[in-house]
JSON list of C-alpha atoms in Angstrom, two decimals:
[
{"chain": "A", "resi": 1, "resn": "UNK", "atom": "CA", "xyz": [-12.44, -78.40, -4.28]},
{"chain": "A", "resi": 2, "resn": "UNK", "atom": "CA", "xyz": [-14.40, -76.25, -6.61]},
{"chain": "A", "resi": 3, "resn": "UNK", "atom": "CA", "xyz": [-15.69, -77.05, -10.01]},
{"chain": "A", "resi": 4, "resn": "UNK", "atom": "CA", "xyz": [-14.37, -74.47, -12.21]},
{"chain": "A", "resi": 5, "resn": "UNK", "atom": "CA", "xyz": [-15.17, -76.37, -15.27]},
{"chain": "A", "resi": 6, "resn": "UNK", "atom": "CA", "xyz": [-18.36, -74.04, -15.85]},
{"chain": "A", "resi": 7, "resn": "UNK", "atom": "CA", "xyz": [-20.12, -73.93, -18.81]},
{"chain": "A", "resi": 8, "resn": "UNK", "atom": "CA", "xyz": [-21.61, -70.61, -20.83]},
{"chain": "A", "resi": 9, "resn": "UNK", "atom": "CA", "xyz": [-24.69, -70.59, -19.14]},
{"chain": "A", "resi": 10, "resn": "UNK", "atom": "CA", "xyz": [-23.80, -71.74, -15.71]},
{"chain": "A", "resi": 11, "resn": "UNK", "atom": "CA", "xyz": [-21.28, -68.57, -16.03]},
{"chain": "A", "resi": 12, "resn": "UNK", "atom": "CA", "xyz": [-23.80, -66.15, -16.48]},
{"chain": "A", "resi": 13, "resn": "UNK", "atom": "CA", "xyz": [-25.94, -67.03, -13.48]},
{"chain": "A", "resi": 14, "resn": "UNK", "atom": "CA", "xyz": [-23.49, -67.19, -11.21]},
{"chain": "A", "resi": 15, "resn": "UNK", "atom": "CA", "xyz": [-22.24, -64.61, -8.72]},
{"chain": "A", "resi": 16, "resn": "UNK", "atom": "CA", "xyz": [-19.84, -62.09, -10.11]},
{"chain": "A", "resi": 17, "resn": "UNK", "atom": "CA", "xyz": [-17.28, -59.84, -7.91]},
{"chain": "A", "resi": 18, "resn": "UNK", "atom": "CA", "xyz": [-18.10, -56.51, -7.38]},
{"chain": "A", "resi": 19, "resn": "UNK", "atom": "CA", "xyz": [-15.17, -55.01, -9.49]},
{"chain": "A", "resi": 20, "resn": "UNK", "atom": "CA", "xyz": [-16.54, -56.88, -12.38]},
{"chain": "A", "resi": 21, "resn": "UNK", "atom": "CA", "xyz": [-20.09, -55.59, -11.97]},
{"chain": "A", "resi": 22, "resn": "UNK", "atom": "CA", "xyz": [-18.59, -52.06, -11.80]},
{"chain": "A", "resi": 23, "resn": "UNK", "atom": "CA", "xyz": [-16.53, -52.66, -14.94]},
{"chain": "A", "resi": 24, "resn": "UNK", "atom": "CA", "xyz": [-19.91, -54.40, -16.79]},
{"chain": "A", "resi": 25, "resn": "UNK", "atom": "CA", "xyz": [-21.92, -51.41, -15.63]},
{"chain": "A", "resi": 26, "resn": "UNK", "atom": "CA", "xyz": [-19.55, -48.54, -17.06]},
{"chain": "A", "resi": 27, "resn": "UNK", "atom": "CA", "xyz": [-18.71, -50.53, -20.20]},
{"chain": "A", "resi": 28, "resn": "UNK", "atom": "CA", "xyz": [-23.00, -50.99, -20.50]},
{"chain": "A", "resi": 29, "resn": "UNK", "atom": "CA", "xyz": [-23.37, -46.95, -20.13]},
{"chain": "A", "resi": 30, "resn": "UNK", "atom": "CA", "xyz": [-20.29, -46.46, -22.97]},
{"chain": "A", "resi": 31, "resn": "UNK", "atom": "CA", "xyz": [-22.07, -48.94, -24.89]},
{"chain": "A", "resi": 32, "resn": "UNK", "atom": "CA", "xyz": [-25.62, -47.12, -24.98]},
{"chain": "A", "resi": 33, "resn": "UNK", "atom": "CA", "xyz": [-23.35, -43.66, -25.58]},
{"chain": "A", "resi": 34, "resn": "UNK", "atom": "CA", "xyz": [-21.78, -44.98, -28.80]},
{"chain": "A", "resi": 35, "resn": "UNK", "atom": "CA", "xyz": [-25.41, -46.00, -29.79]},
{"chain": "A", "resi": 36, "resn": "UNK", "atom": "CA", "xyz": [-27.43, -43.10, -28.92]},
{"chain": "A", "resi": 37, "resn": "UNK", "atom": "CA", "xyz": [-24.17, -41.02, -31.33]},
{"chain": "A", "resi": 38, "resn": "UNK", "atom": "CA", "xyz": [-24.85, -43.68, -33.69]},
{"chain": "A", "resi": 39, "resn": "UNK", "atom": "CA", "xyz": [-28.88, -42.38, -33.88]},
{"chain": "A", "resi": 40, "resn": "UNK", "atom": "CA", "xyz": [-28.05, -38.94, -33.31]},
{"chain": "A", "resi": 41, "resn": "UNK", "atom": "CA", "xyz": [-25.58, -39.17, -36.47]},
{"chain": "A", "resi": 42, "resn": "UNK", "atom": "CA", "xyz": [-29.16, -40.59, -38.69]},
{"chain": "A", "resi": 43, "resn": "UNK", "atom": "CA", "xyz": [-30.79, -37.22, -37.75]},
{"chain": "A", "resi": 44, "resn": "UNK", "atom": "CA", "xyz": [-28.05, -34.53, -37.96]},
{"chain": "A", "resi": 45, "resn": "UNK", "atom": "CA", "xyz": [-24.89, -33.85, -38.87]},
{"chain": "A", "resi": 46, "resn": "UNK", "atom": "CA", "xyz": [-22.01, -34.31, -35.99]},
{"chain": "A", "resi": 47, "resn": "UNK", "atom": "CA", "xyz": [-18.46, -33.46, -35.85]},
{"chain": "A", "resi": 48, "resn": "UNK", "atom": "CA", "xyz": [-16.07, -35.79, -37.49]},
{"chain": "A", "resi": 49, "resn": "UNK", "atom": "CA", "xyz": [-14.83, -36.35, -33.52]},
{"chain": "A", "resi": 50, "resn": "UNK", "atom": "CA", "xyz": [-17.71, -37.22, -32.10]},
{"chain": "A", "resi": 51, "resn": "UNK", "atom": "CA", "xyz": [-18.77, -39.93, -34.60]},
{"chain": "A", "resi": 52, "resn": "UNK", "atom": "CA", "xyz": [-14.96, -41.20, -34.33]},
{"chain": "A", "resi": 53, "resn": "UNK", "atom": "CA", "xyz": [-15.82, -41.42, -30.57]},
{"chain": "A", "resi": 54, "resn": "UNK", "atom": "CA", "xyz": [-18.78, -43.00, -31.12]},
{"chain": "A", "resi": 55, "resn": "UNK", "atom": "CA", "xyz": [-18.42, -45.24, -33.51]},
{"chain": "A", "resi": 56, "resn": "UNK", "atom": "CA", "xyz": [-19.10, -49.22, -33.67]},
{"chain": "A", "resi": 57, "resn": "UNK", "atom": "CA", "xyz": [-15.61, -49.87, -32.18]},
{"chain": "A", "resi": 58, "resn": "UNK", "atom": "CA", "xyz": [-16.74, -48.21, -28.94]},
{"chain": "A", "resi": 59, "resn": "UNK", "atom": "CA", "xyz": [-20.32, -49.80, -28.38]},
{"chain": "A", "resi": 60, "resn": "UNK", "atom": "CA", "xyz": [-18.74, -53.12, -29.52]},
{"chain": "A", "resi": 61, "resn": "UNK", "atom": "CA", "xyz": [-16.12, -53.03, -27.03]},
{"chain": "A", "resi": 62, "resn": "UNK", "atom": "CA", "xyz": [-18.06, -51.86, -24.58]},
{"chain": "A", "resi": 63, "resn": "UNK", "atom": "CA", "xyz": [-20.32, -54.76, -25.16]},
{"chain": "A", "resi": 64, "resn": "UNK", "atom": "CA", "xyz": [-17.41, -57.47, -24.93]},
{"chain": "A", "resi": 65, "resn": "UNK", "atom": "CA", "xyz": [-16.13, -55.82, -21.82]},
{"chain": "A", "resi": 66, "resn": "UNK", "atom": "CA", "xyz": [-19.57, -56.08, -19.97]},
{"chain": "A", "resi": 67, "resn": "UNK", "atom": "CA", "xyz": [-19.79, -59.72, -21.52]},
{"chain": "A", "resi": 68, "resn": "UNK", "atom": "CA", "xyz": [-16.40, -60.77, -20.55]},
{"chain": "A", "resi": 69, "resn": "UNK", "atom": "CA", "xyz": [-17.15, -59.22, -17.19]},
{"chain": "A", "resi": 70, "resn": "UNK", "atom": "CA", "xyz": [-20.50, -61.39, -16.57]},
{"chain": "A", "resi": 71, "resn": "UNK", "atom": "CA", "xyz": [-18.91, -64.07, -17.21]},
{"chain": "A", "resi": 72, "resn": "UNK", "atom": "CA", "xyz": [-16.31, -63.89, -14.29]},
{"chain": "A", "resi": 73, "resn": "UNK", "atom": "CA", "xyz": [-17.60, -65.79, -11.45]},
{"chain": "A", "resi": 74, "resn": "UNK", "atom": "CA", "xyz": [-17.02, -65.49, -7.70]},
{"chain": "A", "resi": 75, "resn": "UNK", "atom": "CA", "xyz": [-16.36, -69.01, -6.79]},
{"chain": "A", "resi": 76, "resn": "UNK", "atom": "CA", "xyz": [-16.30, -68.14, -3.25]},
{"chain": "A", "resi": 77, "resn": "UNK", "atom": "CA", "xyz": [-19.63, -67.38, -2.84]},
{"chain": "A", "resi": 78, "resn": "UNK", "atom": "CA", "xyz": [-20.75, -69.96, -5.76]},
{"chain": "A", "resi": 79, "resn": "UNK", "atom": "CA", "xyz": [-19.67, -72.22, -3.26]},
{"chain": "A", "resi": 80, "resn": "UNK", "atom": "CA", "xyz": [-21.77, -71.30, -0.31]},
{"chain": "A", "resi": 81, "resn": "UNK", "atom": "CA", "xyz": [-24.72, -70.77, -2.71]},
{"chain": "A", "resi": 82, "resn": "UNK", "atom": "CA", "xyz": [-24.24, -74.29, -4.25]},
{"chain": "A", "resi": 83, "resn": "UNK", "atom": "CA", "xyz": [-23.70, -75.92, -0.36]},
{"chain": "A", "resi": 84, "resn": "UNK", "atom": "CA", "xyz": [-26.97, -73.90, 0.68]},
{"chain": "A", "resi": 85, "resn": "UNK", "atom": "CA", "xyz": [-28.99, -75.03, -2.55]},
{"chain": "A", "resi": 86, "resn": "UNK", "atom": "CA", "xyz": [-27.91, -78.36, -1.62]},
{"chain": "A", "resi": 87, "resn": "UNK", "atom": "CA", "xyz": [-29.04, -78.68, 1.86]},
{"chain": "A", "resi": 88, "resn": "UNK", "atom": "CA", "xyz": [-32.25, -77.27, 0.69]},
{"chain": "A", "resi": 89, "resn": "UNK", "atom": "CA", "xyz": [-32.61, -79.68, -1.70]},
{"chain": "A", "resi": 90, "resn": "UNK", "atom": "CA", "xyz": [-31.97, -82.71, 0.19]},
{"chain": "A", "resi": 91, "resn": "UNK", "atom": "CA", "xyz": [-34.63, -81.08, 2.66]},
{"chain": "A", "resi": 92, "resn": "UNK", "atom": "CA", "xyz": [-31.90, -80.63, 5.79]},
{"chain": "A", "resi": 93, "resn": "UNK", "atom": "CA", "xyz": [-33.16, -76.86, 5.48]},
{"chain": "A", "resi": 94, "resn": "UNK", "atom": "CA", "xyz": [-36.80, -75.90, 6.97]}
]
């Protein structure tokens, strides 16, 4: 039976499914969009739609999204990672 009382940290190393790492790496490229509007609104003035668009609300959520999404884990192949990290250590691997 798998442990799926994981902490934090243990979460974030693990292996994530691929759907997640999609979702993490779209909400990562909104993130840096509503930040580089957030710079470009310091230098000139924008449309009242753009900085809507690109205000903290997006780069926040797109920040929780990729953090929410790290933090699934693919027990599946934690397993076999675990089992082969195991073997290894207990020197049955050469």
């Amino acid at each position: 039976m798998l442990n799926q009382n994981l902490g934090v940290i243990e979460r974030l190393t693990s292996p994530t499914p691929s759907i997640f790492k999609t979702i993490r790496n779209i909400s990562l490229v909104l993130a840096a969009i509503g930040a580089s509007i957030a710079q470009l609104q310091a230098q000139m003035e924008l449309p009242d739609w753009l900085l809507l668009a690109g205000d903290k609300s997006v780069w926040i959520s797109g920040l929780l999204t990729a953090l929410v999404s790290q933090l699934t884990v693919d027990y599946t192949t934690k397993a076999i990672v675990d089992a082969t990290t195991e073997k290894a250590e207990k020197g049955y691997l050469r």
